[in-house]
Amino acid sequence: MKFFLDTADLDAIRELSATGLVDGVTTNPSLVAKSGHKDFISLVRAIAALVPGPVSAEVTASEAEPMLAQGRALASLAPNIAVKVPLTPAGLRVCKTLSAEGVKVNVTLCFSAAQAILAAKAGATFVSPFVGRLDDIGEDGMSLIADIVTIFKAYPAFTTEVLVASVRGPAHVVAAAKLGAHVATLPPSTLRQMFAHPLTTSGLAQFTADWEKAGIREG
Ligand code: E4P
C-alpha cells in the first residue's frame, strides 16, 4: 500500500518524508489556502522536489477548456505532478485528454461507485473516494472502498488506482489496507498516530532503564 501525505505544509512534508515511508503528496485548494502560501506554482514545485512520487495539484477552473490549460501548465512544473480534476463531466473530459497525453490524473471528490467507474473509463491514474466525508453524513465510507476495489478487480483493463482520501485516522488506513486499496492519503497527524502505541513507549522505557541499571558495556 502506498502512502501519500494529504497536506500542503512544507515543514510537515519535510519531517515525514524523512521516515522514508511517504510515496507522494496530495493537495487541494483548501489545503493550499491553509498553508498560507500565496504563490501556488512555486509551492507545487517545492513539494514536488521533496518527494519522489506523485504530487497531486488541483485545477480550479470549472469549464473544460480553461481546466485543460491549467492541467497542462501544472503537469509541466515537474515530472512527478499528477493533475487533480473534479469528478464532473468537464473534469472527466480533461482527464481523458491529459491521460492520453501521458499525464498522471487524480480524479477527486468521488462519492459513489458509479462515479469511480466513470473515472476509470476516463483513464484516471487515481480515483479519490472521500471516506471521512461520507462517514460525516452517516454513510459508510469504507463500504464504498470495498465496492470500488471489487469492481476494479473484475475489470483488469481498468488500471486506475484506488486512492483512499478524507482519511480521519489509523483505523481508516487499516480498513482500507484490508480491502486492498492501492493508496491512502494521510493527514500528517494520522501518519504520526500510526507510529504510536503505549506498549511501545513503555516497553522501550523499560528496556532503557534495565540496560542502564545493569551497567552493561558495549565494547
Ligand atoms: C484528497 O486528496 C483530499 O485532499 C482530501 O483527502 C480531503 O479530505 P478532507 O475531508 O479531510 O478535507
PDB file of N, CA, C and O in Angstrom, residues 72-136:
ATOM      1  N   ARG A  72      -2.426  21.263 -18.067  1.00  0.00           N
ATOM      2  CA  ARG A  72      -1.164  21.149 -18.830  1.00  0.00           C
ATOM      3  C   ARG A  72      -0.077  21.994 -18.169  1.00  0.00           C
ATOM      4  O   ARG A  72       1.082  21.574 -18.082  1.00  0.00           O
ATOM      5  N   ALA A  73      -0.458  23.179 -17.695  1.00  0.00           N
ATOM      6  CA  ALA A  73       0.536  24.052 -17.048  1.00  0.00           C
ATOM      7  C   ALA A  73       1.047  23.397 -15.757  1.00  0.00           C
ATOM      8  O   ALA A  73       2.255  23.399 -15.486  1.00  0.00           O
ATOM      9  N   LEU A  74       0.148  22.812 -14.987  1.00  0.00           N
ATOM     10  CA  LEU A  74       0.583  22.161 -13.738  1.00  0.00           C
ATOM     11  C   LEU A  74       1.481  20.961 -14.054  1.00  0.00           C
ATOM     12  O   LEU A  74       2.503  20.746 -13.408  1.00  0.00           O
ATOM     13  N   ALA A  75       1.089  20.188 -15.059  1.00  0.00           N
ATOM     14  CA  ALA A  75       1.872  18.992 -15.406  1.00  0.00           C
ATOM     15  C   ALA A  75       3.279  19.346 -15.845  1.00  0.00           C
ATOM     16  O   ALA A  75       4.216  18.547 -15.679  1.00  0.00           O
ATOM     17  N   SER A  76       3.441  20.567 -16.401  1.00  0.00           N
ATOM     18  CA  SER A  76       4.772  20.949 -16.906  1.00  0.00           C
ATOM     19  C   SER A  76       5.727  21.376 -15.767  1.00  0.00           C
ATOM     20  O   SER A  76       6.908  21.595 -16.007  1.00  0.00           O
ATOM     21  N   LEU A  77       5.195  21.491 -14.542  1.00  0.00           N
ATOM     22  CA  LEU A  77       6.037  22.006 -13.451  1.00  0.00           C
ATOM     23  C   LEU A  77       7.107  21.027 -12.991  1.00  0.00           C
ATOM     24  O   LEU A  77       8.178  21.408 -12.547  1.00  0.00           O
ATOM     25  N   ALA A  78       6.787  19.745 -13.046  1.00  0.00           N
ATOM     26  CA  ALA A  78       7.743  18.711 -12.599  1.00  0.00           C
ATOM     27  C   ALA A  78       7.276  17.369 -13.149  1.00  0.00           C
ATOM     28  O   ALA A  78       6.079  17.179 -13.413  1.00  0.00           O
ATOM     29  N   PRO A  79       8.206  16.429 -13.300  1.00  0.00           N
ATOM     30  CA  PRO A  79       7.804  15.137 -13.886  1.00  0.00           C
ATOM     31  C   PRO A  79       6.885  14.317 -12.984  1.00  0.00           C
ATOM     32  O   PRO A  79       6.203  13.407 -13.455  1.00  0.00           O
ATOM     33  N   ASN A  80       6.863  14.635 -11.680  1.00  0.00           N
ATOM     34  CA  ASN A  80       6.048  13.825 -10.757  1.00  0.00           C
ATOM     35  C   ASN A  80       4.726  14.490 -10.369  1.00  0.00           C
ATOM     36  O   ASN A  80       4.153  14.168  -9.329  1.00  0.00           O
ATOM     37  N   ILE A  81       4.236  15.395 -11.213  1.00  0.00           N
ATOM     38  CA  ILE A  81       2.929  16.009 -10.915  1.00  0.00           C
ATOM     39  C   ILE A  81       1.797  15.111 -11.406  1.00  0.00           C
ATOM     40  O   ILE A  81       1.858  14.555 -12.505  1.00  0.00           O
ATOM     41  N   ALA A  82       0.773  14.963 -10.568  1.00  0.00           N
ATOM     42  CA  ALA A  82      -0.494  14.363 -11.005  1.00  0.00           C
ATOM     43  C   ALA A  82      -1.514  15.491 -10.980  1.00  0.00           C
ATOM     44  O   ALA A  82      -1.671  16.165  -9.956  1.00  0.00           O
ATOM     45  N   VAL A  83      -2.161  15.709 -12.098  1.00  0.00           N
ATOM     46  CA  VAL A  83      -3.150  16.791 -12.166  1.00  0.00           C
ATOM     47  C   VAL A  83      -4.443  16.294 -11.539  1.00  0.00           C
ATOM     48  O   VAL A  83      -4.945  15.219 -11.886  1.00  0.00           O
ATOM     49  N   LYS A  84      -4.966  17.084 -10.604  1.00  0.00           N
ATOM     50  CA  LYS A  84      -6.168  16.669  -9.886  1.00  0.00           C
ATOM     51  C   LYS A  84      -7.359  17.407 -10.483  1.00  0.00           C
ATOM     52  O   LYS A  84      -7.369  18.642 -10.543  1.00  0.00           O
ATOM     53  N   VAL A  85      -8.341  16.633 -10.926  1.00  0.00           N
ATOM     54  CA  VAL A  85      -9.533  17.243 -11.534  1.00  0.00           C
ATOM     55  C   VAL A  85     -10.772  16.743 -10.787  1.00  0.00           C
ATOM     56  O   VAL A  85     -10.774  15.634 -10.251  1.00  0.00           O
ATOM     57  N   PRO A  86     -11.835  17.547 -10.767  1.00  0.00           N
ATOM     58  CA  PRO A  86     -13.040  17.108 -10.061  1.00  0.00           C
ATOM     59  C   PRO A  86     -13.842  16.096 -10.876  1.00  0.00           C
ATOM     60  O   PRO A  86     -13.742  16.055 -12.101  1.00  0.00           O
ATOM     61  N   LEU A  87     -14.618  15.306 -10.157  1.00  0.00           N
ATOM     62  CA  LEU A  87     -15.440  14.286 -10.835  1.00  0.00           C
ATOM     63  C   LEU A  87     -16.710  14.941 -11.384  1.00  0.00           C
ATOM     64  O   LEU A  87     -17.802  14.841 -10.820  1.00  0.00           O
ATOM     65  N   THR A  88     -16.499  15.671 -12.500  1.00  0.00           N
ATOM     66  CA  THR A  88     -17.596  16.341 -13.211  1.00  0.00           C
ATOM     67  C   THR A  88     -17.432  15.960 -14.681  1.00  0.00           C
ATOM     68  O   THR A  88     -16.361  15.465 -15.073  1.00  0.00           O
ATOM     69  N   PRO A  89     -18.452  16.205 -15.518  1.00  0.00           N
ATOM     70  CA  PRO A  89     -18.253  15.921 -16.951  1.00  0.00           C
ATOM     71  C   PRO A  89     -17.030  16.641 -17.517  1.00  0.00           C
ATOM     72  O   PRO A  89     -16.229  16.046 -18.246  1.00  0.00           O
ATOM     73  N   ALA A  90     -16.838  17.911 -17.162  1.00  0.00           N
ATOM     74  CA  ALA A  90     -15.663  18.643 -17.667  1.00  0.00           C
ATOM     75  C   ALA A  90     -14.379  18.017 -17.126  1.00  0.00           C
ATOM     76  O   ALA A  90     -13.405  17.823 -17.862  1.00  0.00           O
ATOM     77  N   GLY A  91     -14.378  17.659 -15.843  1.00  0.00           N
ATOM     78  CA  GLY A  91     -13.180  17.062 -15.240  1.00  0.00           C
ATOM     79  C   GLY A  91     -12.816  15.749 -15.921  1.00  0.00           C
ATOM     80  O   GLY A  91     -11.628  15.464 -16.166  1.00  0.00           O
ATOM     81  N   LEU A  92     -13.814  14.969 -16.255  1.00  0.00           N
ATOM     82  CA  LEU A  92     -13.506  13.671 -16.887  1.00  0.00           C
ATOM     83  C   LEU A  92     -13.070  13.841 -18.345  1.00  0.00           C
ATOM     84  O   LEU A  92     -12.249  13.060 -18.841  1.00  0.00           O
ATOM     85  N   ARG A  93     -13.596  14.874 -19.019  1.00  0.00           N
ATOM     86  CA  ARG A  93     -13.101  15.161 -20.384  1.00  0.00           C
ATOM     87  C   ARG A  93     -11.624  15.513 -20.323  1.00  0.00           C
ATOM     88  O   ARG A  93     -10.803  15.032 -21.116  1.00  0.00           O
ATOM     89  N   VAL A  94     -11.284  16.362 -19.373  1.00  0.00           N
ATOM     90  CA  VAL A  94      -9.878  16.777 -19.210  1.00  0.00           C
ATOM     91  C   VAL A  94      -9.035  15.579 -18.807  1.00  0.00           C
ATOM     92  O   VAL A  94      -7.910  15.385 -19.303  1.00  0.00           O
ATOM     93  N   CYS A  95      -9.582  14.731 -17.962  1.00  0.00           N
ATOM     94  CA  CYS A  95      -8.860  13.520 -17.534  1.00  0.00           C
ATOM     95  C   CYS A  95      -8.513  12.672 -18.748  1.00  0.00           C
ATOM     96  O   CYS A  95      -7.379  12.206 -18.897  1.00  0.00           O
ATOM     97  N   LYS A  96      -9.502  12.488 -19.623  1.00  0.00           N
ATOM     98  CA  LYS A  96      -9.277  11.641 -20.797  1.00  0.00           C
ATOM     99  C   LYS A  96      -8.180  12.236 -21.684  1.00  0.00           C
ATOM    100  O   LYS A  96      -7.278  11.533 -22.141  1.00  0.00           O
ATOM    101  N   THR A  97      -8.249  13.536 -21.910  1.00  0.00           N
ATOM    102  CA  THR A  97      -7.251  14.180 -22.784  1.00  0.00           C
ATOM    103  C   THR A  97      -5.860  14.130 -22.162  1.00  0.00           C
ATOM    104  O   THR A  97      -4.882  13.731 -22.815  1.00  0.00           O
ATOM    105  N   LEU A  98      -5.760  14.524 -20.894  1.00  0.00           N
ATOM    106  CA  LEU A  98      -4.429  14.540 -20.256  1.00  0.00           C
ATOM    107  C   LEU A  98      -3.849  13.131 -20.154  1.00  0.00           C
ATOM    108  O   LEU A  98      -2.652  12.926 -20.387  1.00  0.00           O
ATOM    109  N   SER A  99      -4.691  12.149 -19.821  1.00  0.00           N
ATOM    110  CA  SER A  99      -4.193  10.766 -19.711  1.00  0.00           C
ATOM    111  C   SER A  99      -3.645  10.298 -21.055  1.00  0.00           C
ATOM    112  O   SER A  99      -2.593   9.651 -21.105  1.00  0.00           O
ATOM    113  N   ALA A 100      -4.349  10.656 -22.142  1.00  0.00           N
ATOM    114  CA  ALA A 100      -3.879  10.269 -23.485  1.00  0.00           C
ATOM    115  C   ALA A 100      -2.547  10.952 -23.811  1.00  0.00           C
ATOM    116  O   ALA A 100      -1.756  10.441 -24.605  1.00  0.00           O
ATOM    117  N   GLU A 101      -2.292  12.092 -23.177  1.00  0.00           N
ATOM    118  CA  GLU A 101      -1.015  12.799 -23.401  1.00  0.00           C
ATOM    119  C   GLU A 101       0.087  12.290 -22.467  1.00  0.00           C
ATOM    120  O   GLU A 101       1.195  12.818 -22.439  1.00  0.00           O
ATOM    121  N   GLY A 102      -0.249  11.288 -21.645  1.00  0.00           N
ATOM    122  CA  GLY A 102       0.763  10.703 -20.762  1.00  0.00           C
ATOM    123  C   GLY A 102       0.879  11.401 -19.421  1.00  0.00           C
ATOM    124  O   GLY A 102       1.839  11.164 -18.665  1.00  0.00           O
ATOM    125  N   VAL A 103      -0.087  12.265 -19.107  1.00  0.00           N
ATOM    126  CA  VAL A 103      -0.061  12.976 -17.822  1.00  0.00           C
ATOM    127  C   VAL A 103      -0.830  12.145 -16.793  1.00  0.00           C
ATOM    128  O   VAL A 103      -1.890  11.596 -17.090  1.00  0.00           O
ATOM    129  N   LYS A 104      -0.279  12.061 -15.572  1.00  0.00           N
ATOM    130  CA  LYS A 104      -0.998  11.370 -14.489  1.00  0.00           C
ATOM    131  C   LYS A 104      -2.158  12.251 -14.023  1.00  0.00           C
ATOM    132  O   LYS A 104      -1.988  13.456 -13.835  1.00  0.00           O
ATOM    133  N   VAL A 105      -3.334  11.617 -13.831  1.00  0.00           N
ATOM    134  CA  VAL A 105      -4.513  12.383 -13.398  1.00  0.00           C
ATOM    135  C   VAL A 105      -5.142  11.712 -12.181  1.00  0.00           C
ATOM    136  O   VAL A 105      -5.329  10.497 -12.153  1.00  0.00           O
ATOM    137  N   ASN A 106      -5.439  12.542 -11.186  1.00  0.00           N
ATOM    138  CA  ASN A 106      -6.133  12.104  -9.977  1.00  0.00           C
ATOM    139  C   ASN A 106      -7.542  12.709 -10.022  1.00  0.00           C
ATOM    140  O   ASN A 106      -7.693  13.923  -9.976  1.00  0.00           O
ATOM    141  N   VAL A 107      -8.560  11.848 -10.127  1.00  0.00           N
ATOM    142  CA  VAL A 107      -9.942  12.352 -10.152  1.00  0.00           C
ATOM    143  C   VAL A 107     -10.467  12.387  -8.722  1.00  0.00           C
ATOM    144  O   VAL A 107     -10.539  11.354  -8.047  1.00  0.00           O
ATOM    145  N   THR A 108     -10.802  13.587  -8.288  1.00  0.00           N
ATOM    146  CA  THR A 108     -11.119  13.803  -6.873  1.00  0.00           C
ATOM    147  C   THR A 108     -12.611  14.030  -6.658  1.00  0.00           C
ATOM    148  O   THR A 108     -13.379  14.161  -7.610  1.00  0.00           O
ATOM    149  N   LEU A 109     -12.990  14.039  -5.369  1.00  0.00           N
ATOM    150  CA  LEU A 109     -14.388  14.253  -4.969  1.00  0.00           C
ATOM    151  C   LEU A 109     -15.280  13.128  -5.488  1.00  0.00           C
ATOM    152  O   LEU A 109     -16.358  13.370  -6.043  1.00  0.00           O
ATOM    153  N   CYS A 110     -14.819  11.888  -5.295  1.00  0.00           N
ATOM    154  CA  CYS A 110     -15.602  10.710  -5.687  1.00  0.00           C
ATOM    155  C   CYS A 110     -16.383  10.216  -4.461  1.00  0.00           C
ATOM    156  O   CYS A 110     -15.790   9.955  -3.412  1.00  0.00           O
ATOM    157  N   PHE A 111     -17.689  10.090  -4.637  1.00  0.00           N
ATOM    158  CA  PHE A 111     -18.540   9.682  -3.510  1.00  0.00           C
ATOM    159  C   PHE A 111     -19.432   8.488  -3.851  1.00  0.00           C
ATOM    160  O   PHE A 111     -20.303   8.134  -3.049  1.00  0.00           O
ATOM    161  N   SER A 112     -19.245   7.878  -5.045  1.00  0.00           N
ATOM    162  CA  SER A 112     -20.069   6.704  -5.374  1.00  0.00           C
ATOM    163  C   SER A 112     -19.278   5.770  -6.285  1.00  0.00           C
ATOM    164  O   SER A 112     -18.343   6.193  -6.983  1.00  0.00           O
ATOM    165  N   ALA A 113     -19.696   4.506  -6.293  1.00  0.00           N
ATOM    166  CA  ALA A 113     -19.036   3.521  -7.165  1.00  0.00           C
ATOM    167  C   ALA A 113     -19.291   3.872  -8.625  1.00  0.00           C
ATOM    168  O   ALA A 113     -18.423   3.692  -9.487  1.00  0.00           O
ATOM    169  N   ALA A 114     -20.476   4.396  -8.916  1.00  0.00           N
ATOM    170  CA  ALA A 114     -20.790   4.780 -10.302  1.00  0.00           C
ATOM    171  C   ALA A 114     -19.795   5.848 -10.770  1.00  0.00           C
ATOM    172  O   ALA A 114     -19.277   5.775 -11.896  1.00  0.00           O
ATOM    173  N   GLN A 115     -19.513   6.809  -9.927  1.00  0.00           N
ATOM    174  CA  GLN A 115     -18.538   7.852 -10.297  1.00  0.00           C
ATOM    175  C   GLN A 115     -17.147   7.255 -10.512  1.00  0.00           C
ATOM    176  O   GLN A 115     -16.428   7.655 -11.424  1.00  0.00           O
ATOM    177  N   ALA A 116     -16.785   6.292  -9.670  1.00  0.00           N
ATOM    178  CA  ALA A 116     -15.452   5.677  -9.804  1.00  0.00           C
ATOM    179  C   ALA A 116     -15.323   4.940 -11.138  1.00  0.00           C
ATOM    180  O   ALA A 116     -14.252   4.955 -11.766  1.00  0.00           O
ATOM    181  N   ILE A 117     -16.406   4.304 -11.581  1.00  0.00           N
ATOM    182  CA  ILE A 117     -16.368   3.610 -12.882  1.00  0.00           C
ATOM    183  C   ILE A 117     -16.125   4.636 -13.996  1.00  0.00           C
ATOM    184  O   ILE A 117     -15.330   4.403 -14.917  1.00  0.00           O
ATOM    185  N   LEU A 118     -16.787   5.782 -13.907  1.00  0.00           N
ATOM    186  CA  LEU A 118     -16.583   6.827 -14.930  1.00  0.00           C
ATOM    187  C   LEU A 118     -15.121   7.289 -14.950  1.00  0.00           C
ATOM    188  O   LEU A 118     -14.529   7.463 -16.012  1.00  0.00           O
ATOM    189  N   ALA A 119     -14.547   7.456 -13.760  1.00  0.00           N
ATOM    190  CA  ALA A 119     -13.145   7.914 -13.683  1.00  0.00           C
ATOM    191  C   ALA A 119     -12.217   6.883 -14.320  1.00  0.00           C
ATOM    192  O   ALA A 119     -11.282   7.231 -15.051  1.00  0.00           O
ATOM    193  N   ALA A 120     -12.489   5.596 -14.047  1.00  0.00           N
ATOM    194  CA  ALA A 120     -11.643   4.539 -14.624  1.00  0.00           C
ATOM    195  C   ALA A 120     -11.777   4.532 -16.145  1.00  0.00           C
ATOM    196  O   ALA A 120     -10.785   4.407 -16.874  1.00  0.00           O
ATOM    197  N   LYS A 121     -13.012   4.691 -16.630  1.00  0.00           N
ATOM    198  CA  LYS A 121     -13.204   4.710 -18.088  1.00  0.00           C
ATOM    199  C   LYS A 121     -12.535   5.921 -18.736  1.00  0.00           C
ATOM    200  O   LYS A 121     -12.141   5.871 -19.901  1.00  0.00           O
ATOM    201  N   ALA A 122     -12.403   7.005 -17.967  1.00  0.00           N
ATOM    202  CA  ALA A 122     -11.741   8.206 -18.498  1.00  0.00           C
ATOM    203  C   ALA A 122     -10.222   8.094 -18.419  1.00  0.00           C
ATOM    204  O   ALA A 122      -9.505   9.019 -18.787  1.00  0.00           O
ATOM    205  N   GLY A 123      -9.726   6.959 -17.919  1.00  0.00           N
ATOM    206  CA  GLY A 123      -8.278   6.722 -17.924  1.00  0.00           C
ATOM    207  C   GLY A 123      -7.537   7.322 -16.752  1.00  0.00           C
ATOM    208  O   GLY A 123      -6.311   7.522 -16.814  1.00  0.00           O
ATOM    209  N   ALA A 124      -8.252   7.619 -15.651  1.00  0.00           N
ATOM    210  CA  ALA A 124      -7.595   8.226 -14.485  1.00  0.00           C
ATOM    211  C   ALA A 124      -6.476   7.330 -13.958  1.00  0.00           C
ATOM    212  O   ALA A 124      -6.605   6.106 -13.947  1.00  0.00           O
ATOM    213  N   THR A 125      -5.405   7.954 -13.511  1.00  0.00           N
ATOM    214  CA  THR A 125      -4.343   7.208 -12.815  1.00  0.00           C
ATOM    215  C   THR A 125      -4.827   6.836 -11.419  1.00  0.00           C
ATOM    216  O   THR A 125      -4.586   5.721 -10.939  1.00  0.00           O
ATOM    217  N   PHE A 126      -5.502   7.794 -10.764  1.00  0.00           N
ATOM    218  CA  PHE A 126      -6.058   7.583  -9.420  1.00  0.00           C
ATOM    219  C   PHE A 126      -7.494   8.083  -9.396  1.00  0.00           C
ATOM    220  O   PHE A 126      -7.817   9.081 -10.055  1.00  0.00           O
ATOM    221  N   VAL A 127      -8.321   7.400  -8.593  1.00  0.00           N
ATOM    222  CA  VAL A 127      -9.614   7.969  -8.246  1.00  0.00           C
ATOM    223  C   VAL A 127      -9.640   8.101  -6.727  1.00  0.00           C
ATOM    224  O   VAL A 127      -9.178   7.207  -6.015  1.00  0.00           O
ATOM    225  N   SER A 128     -10.133   9.246  -6.248  1.00  0.00           N
ATOM    226  CA  SER A 128     -10.078   9.536  -4.806  1.00  0.00           C
ATOM    227  C   SER A 128     -11.467   9.528  -4.166  1.00  0.00           C
ATOM    228  O   SER A 128     -12.172  10.550  -4.163  1.00  0.00           O
ATOM    229  N   PRO A 129     -11.879   8.386  -3.603  1.00  0.00           N
ATOM    230  CA  PRO A 129     -13.117   8.362  -2.827  1.00  0.00           C
ATOM    231  C   PRO A 129     -12.843   8.934  -1.431  1.00  0.00           C
ATOM    232  O   PRO A 129     -11.848   8.600  -0.799  1.00  0.00           O
ATOM    233  N   PHE A 130     -13.749   9.819  -0.979  1.00  0.00           N
ATOM    234  CA  PHE A 130     -13.573  10.552   0.291  1.00  0.00           C
ATOM    235  C   PHE A 130     -14.304   9.820   1.415  1.00  0.00           C
ATOM    236  O   PHE A 130     -15.495  10.053   1.640  1.00  0.00           O
ATOM    237  N   VAL A 131     -13.602   8.963   2.142  1.00  0.00           N
ATOM    238  CA  VAL A 131     -14.295   8.134   3.143  1.00  0.00           C
ATOM    239  C   VAL A 131     -14.789   8.951   4.344  1.00  0.00           C
ATOM    240  O   VAL A 131     -15.914   8.753   4.814  1.00  0.00           O
ATOM    241  N   GLY A 132     -13.959   9.861   4.851  1.00  0.00           N
ATOM    242  CA  GLY A 132     -14.337  10.616   6.053  1.00  0.00           C
ATOM    243  C   GLY A 132     -15.580  11.469   5.836  1.00  0.00           C
ATOM    244  O   GLY A 132     -16.462  11.528   6.688  1.00  0.00           O
ATOM    245  N   ARG A 133     -15.649  12.107   4.666  1.00  0.00           N
ATOM    246  CA  ARG A 133     -16.813  12.969   4.421  1.00  0.00           C
ATOM    247  C   ARG A 133     -18.087  12.143   4.296  1.00  0.00           C
ATOM    248  O   ARG A 133     -19.175  12.627   4.633  1.00  0.00           O
ATOM    249  N   LEU A 134     -17.980  10.898   3.792  1.00  0.00           N
ATOM    250  CA  LEU A 134     -19.171  10.023   3.762  1.00  0.00           C
ATOM    251  C   LEU A 134     -19.555   9.618   5.183  1.00  0.00           C
ATOM    252  O   LEU A 134     -20.739   9.638   5.548  1.00  0.00           O
ATOM    253  N   ASP A 135     -18.559   9.248   5.993  1.00  0.00           N
ATOM    254  CA  ASP A 135     -18.840   8.921   7.400  1.00  0.00           C
ATOM    255  C   ASP A 135     -19.533  10.111   8.094  1.00  0.00           C
ATOM    256  O   ASP A 135     -20.469   9.921   8.869  1.00  0.00           O
ATOM    257  N   ASP A 136     -19.049  11.316   7.759  1.00  0.00           N
ATOM    258  CA  ASP A 136     -19.586  12.521   8.415  1.00  0.00           C
ATOM    259  C   ASP A 136     -21.084  12.700   8.174  1.00  0.00           C
ATOM    260  O   ASP A 136     -21.768  13.315   8.979  1.00  0.00           O
TER     261      ASP A 136
END
